[in-house]
Coordinates of C-alpha atoms and ligand atoms in Angstrom, one line a residue:
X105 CA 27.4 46.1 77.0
X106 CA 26.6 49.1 75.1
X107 CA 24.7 49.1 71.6
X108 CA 24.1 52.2 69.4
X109 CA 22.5 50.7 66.3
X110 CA 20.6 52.1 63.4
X111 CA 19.7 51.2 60.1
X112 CA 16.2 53.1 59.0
X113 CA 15.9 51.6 56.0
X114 CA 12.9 49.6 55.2
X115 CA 13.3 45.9 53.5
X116 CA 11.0 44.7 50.9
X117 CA 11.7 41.1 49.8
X118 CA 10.4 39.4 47.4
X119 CA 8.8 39.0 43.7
X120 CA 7.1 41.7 41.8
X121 CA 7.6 43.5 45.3
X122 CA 8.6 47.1 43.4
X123 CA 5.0 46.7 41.8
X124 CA 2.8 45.1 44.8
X125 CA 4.6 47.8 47.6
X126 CA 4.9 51.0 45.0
X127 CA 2.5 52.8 47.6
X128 CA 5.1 53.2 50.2
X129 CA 6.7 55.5 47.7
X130 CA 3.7 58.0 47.1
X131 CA 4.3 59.9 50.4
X132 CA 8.3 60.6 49.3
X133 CA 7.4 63.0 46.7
X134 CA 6.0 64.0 43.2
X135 CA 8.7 64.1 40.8
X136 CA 11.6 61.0 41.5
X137 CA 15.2 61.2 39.9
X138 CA 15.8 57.8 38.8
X139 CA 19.5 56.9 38.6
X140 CA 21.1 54.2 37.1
X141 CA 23.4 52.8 34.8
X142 CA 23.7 52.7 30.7
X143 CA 22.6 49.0 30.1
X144 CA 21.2 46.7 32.5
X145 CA 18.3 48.3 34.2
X146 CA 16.6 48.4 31.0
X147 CA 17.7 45.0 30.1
X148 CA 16.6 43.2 33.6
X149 CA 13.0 44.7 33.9
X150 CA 14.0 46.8 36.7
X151 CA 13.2 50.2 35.1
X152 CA 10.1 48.9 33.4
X153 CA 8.7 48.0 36.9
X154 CA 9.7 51.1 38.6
X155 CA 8.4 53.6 35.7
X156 CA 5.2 51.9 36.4
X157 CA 4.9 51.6 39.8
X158 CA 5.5 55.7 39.9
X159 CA 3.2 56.0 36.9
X160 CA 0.4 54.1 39.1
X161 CA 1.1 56.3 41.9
X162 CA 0.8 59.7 40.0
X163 CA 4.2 60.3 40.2
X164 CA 6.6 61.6 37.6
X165 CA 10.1 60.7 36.8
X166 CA 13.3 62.2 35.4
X167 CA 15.7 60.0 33.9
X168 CA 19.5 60.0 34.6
X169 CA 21.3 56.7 33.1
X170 CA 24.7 57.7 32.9
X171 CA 26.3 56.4 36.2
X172 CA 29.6 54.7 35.4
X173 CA 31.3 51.5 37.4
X174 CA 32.8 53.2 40.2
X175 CA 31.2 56.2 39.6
X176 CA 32.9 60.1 39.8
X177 CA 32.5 63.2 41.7
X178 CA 31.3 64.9 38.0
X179 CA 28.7 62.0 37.8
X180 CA 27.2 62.4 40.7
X181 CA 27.1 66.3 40.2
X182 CA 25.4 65.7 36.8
X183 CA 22.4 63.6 38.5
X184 CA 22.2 66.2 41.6
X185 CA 21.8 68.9 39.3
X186 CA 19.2 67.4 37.0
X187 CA 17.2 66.8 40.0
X188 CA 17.3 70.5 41.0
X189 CA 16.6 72.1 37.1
X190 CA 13.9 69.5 37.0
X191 CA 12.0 69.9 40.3
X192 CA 12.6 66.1 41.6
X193 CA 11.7 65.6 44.9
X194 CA 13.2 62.2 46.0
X195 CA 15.7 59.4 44.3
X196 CA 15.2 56.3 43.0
X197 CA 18.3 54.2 42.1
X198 CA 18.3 51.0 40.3
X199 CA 21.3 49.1 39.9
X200 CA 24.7 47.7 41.7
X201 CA 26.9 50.1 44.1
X202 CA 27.6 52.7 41.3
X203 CA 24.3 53.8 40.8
X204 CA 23.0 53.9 44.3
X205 CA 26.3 55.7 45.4
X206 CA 26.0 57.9 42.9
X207 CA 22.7 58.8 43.8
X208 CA 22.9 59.2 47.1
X209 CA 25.6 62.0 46.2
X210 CA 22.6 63.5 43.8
X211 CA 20.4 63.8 46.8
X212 CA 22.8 65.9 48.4
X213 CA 23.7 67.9 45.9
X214 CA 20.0 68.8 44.4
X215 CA 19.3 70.5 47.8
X216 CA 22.6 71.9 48.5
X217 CA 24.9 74.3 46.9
X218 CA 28.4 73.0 47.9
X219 CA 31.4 72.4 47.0
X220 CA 33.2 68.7 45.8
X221 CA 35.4 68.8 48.9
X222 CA 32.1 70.0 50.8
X223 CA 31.2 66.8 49.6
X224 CA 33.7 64.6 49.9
X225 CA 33.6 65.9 53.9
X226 CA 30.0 65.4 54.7
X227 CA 29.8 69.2 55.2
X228 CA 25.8 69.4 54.3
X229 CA 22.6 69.3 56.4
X230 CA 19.9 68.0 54.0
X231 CA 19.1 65.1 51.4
X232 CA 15.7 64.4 49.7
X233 CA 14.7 61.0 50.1
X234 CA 16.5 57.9 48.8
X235 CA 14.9 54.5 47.7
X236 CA 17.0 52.0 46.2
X237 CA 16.2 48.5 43.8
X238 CA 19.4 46.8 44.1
X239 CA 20.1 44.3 40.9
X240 CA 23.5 42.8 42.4
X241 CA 23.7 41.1 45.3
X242 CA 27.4 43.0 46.6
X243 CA 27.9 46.2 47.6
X244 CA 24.9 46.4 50.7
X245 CA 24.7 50.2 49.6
X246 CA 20.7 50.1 49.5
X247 CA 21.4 49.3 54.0
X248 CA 24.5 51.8 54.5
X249 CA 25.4 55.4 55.1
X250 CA 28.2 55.6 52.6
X251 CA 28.9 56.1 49.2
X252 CA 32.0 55.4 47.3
X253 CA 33.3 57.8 44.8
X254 CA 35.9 58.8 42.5
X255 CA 37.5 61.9 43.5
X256 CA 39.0 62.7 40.0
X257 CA 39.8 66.3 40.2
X258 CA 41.4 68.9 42.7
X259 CA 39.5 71.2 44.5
X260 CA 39.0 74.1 41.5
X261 CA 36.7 71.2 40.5
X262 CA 38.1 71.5 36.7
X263 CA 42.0 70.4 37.1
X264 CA 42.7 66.4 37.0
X265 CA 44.2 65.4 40.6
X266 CA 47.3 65.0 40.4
X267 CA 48.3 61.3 40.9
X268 CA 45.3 59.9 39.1
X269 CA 42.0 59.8 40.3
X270 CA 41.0 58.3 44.3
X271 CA 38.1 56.2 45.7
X272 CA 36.9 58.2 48.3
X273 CA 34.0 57.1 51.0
X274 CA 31.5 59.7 52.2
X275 CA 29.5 58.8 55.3
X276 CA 26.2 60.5 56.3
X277 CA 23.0 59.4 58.0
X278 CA 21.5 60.9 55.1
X279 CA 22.4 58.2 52.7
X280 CA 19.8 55.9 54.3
X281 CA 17.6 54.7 52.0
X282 CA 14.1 55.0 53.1
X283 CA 13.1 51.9 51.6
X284 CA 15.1 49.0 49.8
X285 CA 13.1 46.9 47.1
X286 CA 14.9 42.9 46.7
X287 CA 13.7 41.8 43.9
X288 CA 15.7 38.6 43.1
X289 CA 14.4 38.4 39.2
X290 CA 16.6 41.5 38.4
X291 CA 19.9 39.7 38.7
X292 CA 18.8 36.4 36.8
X293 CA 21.2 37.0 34.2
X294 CA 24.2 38.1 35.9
X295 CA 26.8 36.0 34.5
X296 CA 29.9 34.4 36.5
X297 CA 32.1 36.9 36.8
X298 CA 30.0 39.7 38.4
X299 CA 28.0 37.2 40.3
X300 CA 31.2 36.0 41.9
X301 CA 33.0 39.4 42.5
X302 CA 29.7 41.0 44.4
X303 CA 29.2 37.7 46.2
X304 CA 32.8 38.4 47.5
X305 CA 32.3 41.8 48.3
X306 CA 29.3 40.8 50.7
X307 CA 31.4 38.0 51.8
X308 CA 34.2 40.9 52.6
X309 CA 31.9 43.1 54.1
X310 CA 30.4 40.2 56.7
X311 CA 34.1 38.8 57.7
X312 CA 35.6 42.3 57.9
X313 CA 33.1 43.5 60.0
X314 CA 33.4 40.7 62.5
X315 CA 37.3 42.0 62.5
X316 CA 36.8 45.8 63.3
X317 CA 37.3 47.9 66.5
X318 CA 33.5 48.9 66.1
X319 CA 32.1 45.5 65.9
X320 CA 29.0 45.6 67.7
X321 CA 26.4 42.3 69.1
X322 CA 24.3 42.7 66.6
X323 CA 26.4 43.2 63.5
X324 CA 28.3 40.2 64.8
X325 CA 24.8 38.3 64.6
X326 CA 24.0 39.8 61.0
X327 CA 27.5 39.7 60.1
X328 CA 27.5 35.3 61.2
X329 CA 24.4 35.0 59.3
X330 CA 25.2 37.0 56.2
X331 CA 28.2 34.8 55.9
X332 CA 26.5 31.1 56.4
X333 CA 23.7 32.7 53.8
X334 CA 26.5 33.1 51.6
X335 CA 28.6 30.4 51.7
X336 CA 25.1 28.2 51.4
X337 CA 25.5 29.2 48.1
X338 CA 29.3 28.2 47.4
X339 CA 28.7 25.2 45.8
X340 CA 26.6 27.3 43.4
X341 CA 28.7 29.7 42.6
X342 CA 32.0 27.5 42.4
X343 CA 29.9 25.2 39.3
X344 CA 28.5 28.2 38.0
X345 CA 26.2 27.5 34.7
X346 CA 27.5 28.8 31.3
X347 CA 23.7 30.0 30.9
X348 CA 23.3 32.0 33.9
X349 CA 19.6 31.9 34.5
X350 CA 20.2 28.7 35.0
X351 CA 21.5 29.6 38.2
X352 CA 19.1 29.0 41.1
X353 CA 16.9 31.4 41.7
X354 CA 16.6 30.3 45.3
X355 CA 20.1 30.7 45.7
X356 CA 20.3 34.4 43.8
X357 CA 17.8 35.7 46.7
X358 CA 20.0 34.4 49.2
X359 CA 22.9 36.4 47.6
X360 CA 20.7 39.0 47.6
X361 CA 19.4 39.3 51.1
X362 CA 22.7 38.0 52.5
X363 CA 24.3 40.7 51.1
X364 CA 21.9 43.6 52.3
X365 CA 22.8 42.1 56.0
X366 CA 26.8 42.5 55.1
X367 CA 25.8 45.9 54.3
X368 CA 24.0 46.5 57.9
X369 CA 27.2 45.2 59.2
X370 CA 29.6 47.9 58.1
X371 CA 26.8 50.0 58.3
X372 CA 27.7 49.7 62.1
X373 CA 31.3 48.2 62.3
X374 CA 32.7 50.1 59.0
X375 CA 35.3 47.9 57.1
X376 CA 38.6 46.7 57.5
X377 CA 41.9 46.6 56.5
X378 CA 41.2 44.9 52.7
X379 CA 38.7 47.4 51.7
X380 CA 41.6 50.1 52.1
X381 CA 43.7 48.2 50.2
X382 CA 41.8 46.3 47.7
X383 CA 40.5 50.6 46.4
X384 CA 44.7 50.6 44.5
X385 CA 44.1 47.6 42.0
X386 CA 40.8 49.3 41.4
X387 CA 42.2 52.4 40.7
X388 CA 45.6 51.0 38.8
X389 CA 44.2 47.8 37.3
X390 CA 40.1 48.6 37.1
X391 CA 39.7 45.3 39.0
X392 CA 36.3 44.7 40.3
X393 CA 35.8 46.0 43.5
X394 CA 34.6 42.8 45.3
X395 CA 37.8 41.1 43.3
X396 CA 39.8 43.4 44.9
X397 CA 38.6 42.6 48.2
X398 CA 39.0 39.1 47.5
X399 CA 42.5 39.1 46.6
X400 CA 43.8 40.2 50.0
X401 CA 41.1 38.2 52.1
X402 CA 43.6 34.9 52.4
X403 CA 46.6 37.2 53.4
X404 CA 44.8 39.1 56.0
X405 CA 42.8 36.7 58.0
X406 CA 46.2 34.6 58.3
X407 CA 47.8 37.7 59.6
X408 CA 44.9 38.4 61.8
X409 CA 45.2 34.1 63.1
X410 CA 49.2 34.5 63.3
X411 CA 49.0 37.8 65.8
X412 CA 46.1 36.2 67.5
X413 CA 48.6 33.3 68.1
X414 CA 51.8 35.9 68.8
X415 CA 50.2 38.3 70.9
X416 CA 48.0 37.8 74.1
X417 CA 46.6 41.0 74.5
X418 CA 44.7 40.2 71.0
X419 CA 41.5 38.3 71.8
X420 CA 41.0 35.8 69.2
X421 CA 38.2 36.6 66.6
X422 CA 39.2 34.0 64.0
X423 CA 37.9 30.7 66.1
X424 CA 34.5 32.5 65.5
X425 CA 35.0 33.7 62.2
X426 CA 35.5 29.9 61.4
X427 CA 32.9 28.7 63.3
X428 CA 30.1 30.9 61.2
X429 CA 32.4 29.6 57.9
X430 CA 31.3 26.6 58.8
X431 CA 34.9 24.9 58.3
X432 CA 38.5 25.7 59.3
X433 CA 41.1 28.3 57.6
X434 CA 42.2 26.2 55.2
X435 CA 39.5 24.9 53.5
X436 CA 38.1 28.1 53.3
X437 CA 41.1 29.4 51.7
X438 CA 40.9 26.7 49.1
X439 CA 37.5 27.5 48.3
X440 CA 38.4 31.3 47.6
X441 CA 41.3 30.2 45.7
X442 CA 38.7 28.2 43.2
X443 CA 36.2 31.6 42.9
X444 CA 39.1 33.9 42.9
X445 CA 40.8 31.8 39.6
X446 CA 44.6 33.2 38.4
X447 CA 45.7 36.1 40.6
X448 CA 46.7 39.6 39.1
X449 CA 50.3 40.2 39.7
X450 CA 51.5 43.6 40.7
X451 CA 55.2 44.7 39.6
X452 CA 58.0 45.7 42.0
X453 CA 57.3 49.5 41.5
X454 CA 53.8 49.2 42.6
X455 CA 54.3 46.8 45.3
X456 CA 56.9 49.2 47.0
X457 CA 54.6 52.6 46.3
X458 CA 51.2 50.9 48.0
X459 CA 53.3 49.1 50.8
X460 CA 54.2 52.7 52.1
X461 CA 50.4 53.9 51.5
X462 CA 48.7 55.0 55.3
X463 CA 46.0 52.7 54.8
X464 CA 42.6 54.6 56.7
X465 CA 40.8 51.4 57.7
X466 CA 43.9 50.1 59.6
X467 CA 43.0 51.6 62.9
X468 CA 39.6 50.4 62.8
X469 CA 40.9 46.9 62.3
X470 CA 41.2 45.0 65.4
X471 CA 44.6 43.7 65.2
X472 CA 46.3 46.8 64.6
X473 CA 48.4 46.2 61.4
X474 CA 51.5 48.1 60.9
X475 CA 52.9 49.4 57.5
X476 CA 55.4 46.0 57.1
X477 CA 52.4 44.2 57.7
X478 CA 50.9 45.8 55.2
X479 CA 53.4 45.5 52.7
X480 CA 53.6 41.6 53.4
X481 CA 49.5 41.2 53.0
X482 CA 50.3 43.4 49.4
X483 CA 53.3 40.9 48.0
X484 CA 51.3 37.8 49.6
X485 CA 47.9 38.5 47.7
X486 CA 49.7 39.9 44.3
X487 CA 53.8 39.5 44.6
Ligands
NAP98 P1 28.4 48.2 39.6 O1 29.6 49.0 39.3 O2 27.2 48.9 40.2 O3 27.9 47.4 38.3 C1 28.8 46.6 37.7 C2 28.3 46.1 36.4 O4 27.2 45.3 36.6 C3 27.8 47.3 35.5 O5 28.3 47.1 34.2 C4 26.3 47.1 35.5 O6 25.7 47.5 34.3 C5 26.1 45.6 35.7 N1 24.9 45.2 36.3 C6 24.3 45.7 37.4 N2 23.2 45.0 37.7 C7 23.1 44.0 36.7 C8 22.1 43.0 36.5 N3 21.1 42.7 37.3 N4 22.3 42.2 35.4 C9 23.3 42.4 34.5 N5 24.3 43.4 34.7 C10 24.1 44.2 35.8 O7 28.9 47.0 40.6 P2 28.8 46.8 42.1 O8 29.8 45.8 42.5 O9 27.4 46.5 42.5 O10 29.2 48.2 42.8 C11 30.5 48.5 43.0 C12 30.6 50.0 43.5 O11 30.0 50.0 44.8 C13 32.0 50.4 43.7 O12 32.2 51.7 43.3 C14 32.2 50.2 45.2 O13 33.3 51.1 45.7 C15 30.9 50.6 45.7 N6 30.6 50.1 47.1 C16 29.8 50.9 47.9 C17 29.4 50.4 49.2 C18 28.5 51.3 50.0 O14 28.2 51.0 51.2 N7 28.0 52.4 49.5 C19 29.9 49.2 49.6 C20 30.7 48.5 48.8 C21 31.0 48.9 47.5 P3 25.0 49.0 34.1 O15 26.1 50.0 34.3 O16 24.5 49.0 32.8 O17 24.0 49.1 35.2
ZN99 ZN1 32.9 46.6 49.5

């Protein structure tokens, strides 16, 4: 066997653990940038407690709150560059993927004078630090190397692409976070539909990584767990309460732990074919990224149990991939089919464009798709 595995971020889990740990973040710096989003960080308590955690320590802050849902390239040039005017010497983001993508980008850039495309190519040597308070329970971005942005314009920086904007992943062992606060009261009143969608982005994250070319021994372990963790919780999420704080706590902080693992899982096994996919009803439709995800999931895993089936040289994945479900294929489908609600429909035009799309994570995916498979997983999941 041979392992290569890191993942040097350091988990706190637990309540008021922002407050009780605040010391680990004296030694990161004097002044933080704290990124996050317009609304909820205020709203849940999370900025509250970190303002005064960095207030206890002696340490300053600089605010930037303008991080959009999937956040762009002139974002995450904004924060970078209010951390250099104002002197901040490490990052604090608080929120979902947006703002801790977005801040990872800010680390770069307040210590680096580069270009977008420098950027967009991981051509930099140097990051300050990055902590992160995640308040959904989706992405895993506060336990991975990447962050997802919008690449909206071309290279002169000022003219719109041409095309429309594109999610583009940036992968650097810089984008650790040095330490990662789960704090399950933040996402007490998450309501249905942005509970469900991150809960299915974890859940995409843990069943794509057991499906990749990179899938390693122990992001198969984290990646089995991560996905009982979650489905623990399926019940839960399928009778969701019209109040949602009435939503078990217990069963939030399993969302939220189970999806930190999904994140060490593509941390090491990067994801598969759905996540390339899933990125065009983001970009056409503004469908939710973990929606996105889960509208190809059915499609894909009955591909990958079809070619298992066809072709003997494939060594079958999906026996286990049941086994941590809990429950055969069909049940599971069922079950997604209940979260997932009516399907978006794509039209003929857009079908045919995206069906003749390279898709990147294809050759990381372990059955080795091709582009009429592609176009079949595309007309299944939204024909
Ligand atoms: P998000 O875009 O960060 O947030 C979605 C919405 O949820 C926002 O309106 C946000 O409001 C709100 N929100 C966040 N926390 C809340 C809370 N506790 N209570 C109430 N509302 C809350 O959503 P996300 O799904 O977490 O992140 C998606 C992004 O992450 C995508 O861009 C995706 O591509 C990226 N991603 C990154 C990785 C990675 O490894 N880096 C992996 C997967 C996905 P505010 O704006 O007011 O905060
Ligand atoms: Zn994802």
């Amino acid at each position: 066997m041979k392992l290569d595995y890191l993942m040097p971020a350091r988990l706190l889990l637990g309540e008021n653990c922002v407050i009780e740990q605040r010391s680990l973040l004296s030694p990161l710096g004097k002044k933080a940038l704290i990124v996050m989003g317009k609304n909820s960080a205020r709203k849940n308590g999370a900025y509250a407690d970190a303002a005064k955690a960095l207030e206890a320590n002696g340490q300053d802050h600089v605010l930037y709150d303008q991080v959009m849902e999937n956040p762009t390239d002139t974002c995450a040039f904004e924060a970078g560059n209010l951390a250099k005017t104002t002197g901040c010497d490490f990052v604090l983001s608080i929120g979902g993927g947006s703002p801790m993508d977005a801040a990872k980008a800010a680390a770069v850039l307040a210590v680096n004078k580069i270009s977008k495309e420098e950027l967009f190519n991981s051509s930099f040597a140097a990051a300050l630090p990055l902590a992160a308070i995640p308040t959904t329970a989706g992405t895993g971005s506060e336990t991975t190397h990447y962050s997802v942005l919008m690449d909206t314009t071309e290279a002169d920086g000022k003219t719109p692409r041409a095309g429309g904007p594109a999610k583009r992943s940036i992968a650097s062992p810089l984008f650790f976070s040095r330490f990662a606060f789960l704090d399950a009261k933040y996402l007490l009143w998450l309501g249905r539909n942005i509970t469900v969608n991150t809960t299915l982005d974890a859940l995409s994250h843990a069943i794509e990584g057991m499906l990749t070319l990179r899938t390693n021994y122990l992001s198969n372990i984290l990646a089995r767990e991560s996905i009982a963790m979650i489905m623990d919780c399926m019940d839960d999420l399928l009778s969701f309460p019209s109040e949602p704080s009435a939503f078990s706590a217990e069963k939030r902080e399993k969302l939220l732990l189970a999806s930190s693992l999904a994140g060490m899982v593509i941390a090491q096994s990067g994801t598969a074919l759905p996540h390339s996919m899933g990125y065009y009803f983001t970009a056409n439709w503004d469908t939710a990224h973990g929606r996105a995800n889960g509208l190809l999931i059915k499609s894909f895993l009955s591909l990958c149990r079809e070619k298992e089936k066809k072709d003997p040289s494939i060594a079958p994945r999906i026996p286990g991939l049941s086994a941590a479900l809990g429950m055969d294929m069909e049940r599971f489908f069922d079950l997604l089919e209940r979260l997932l609600g009516i399907r978006e429909k794509a039209n003929k035009t857009e079908l045919s464009a995206w069906s003749a799309q390279p898709m990147k994570n294809a050759a990381n995916t372990y059955i080795k798709p091709n582009q009429e498979e592609i176009g079949q997983i595309f007309r299944e999941s939204v024909g």
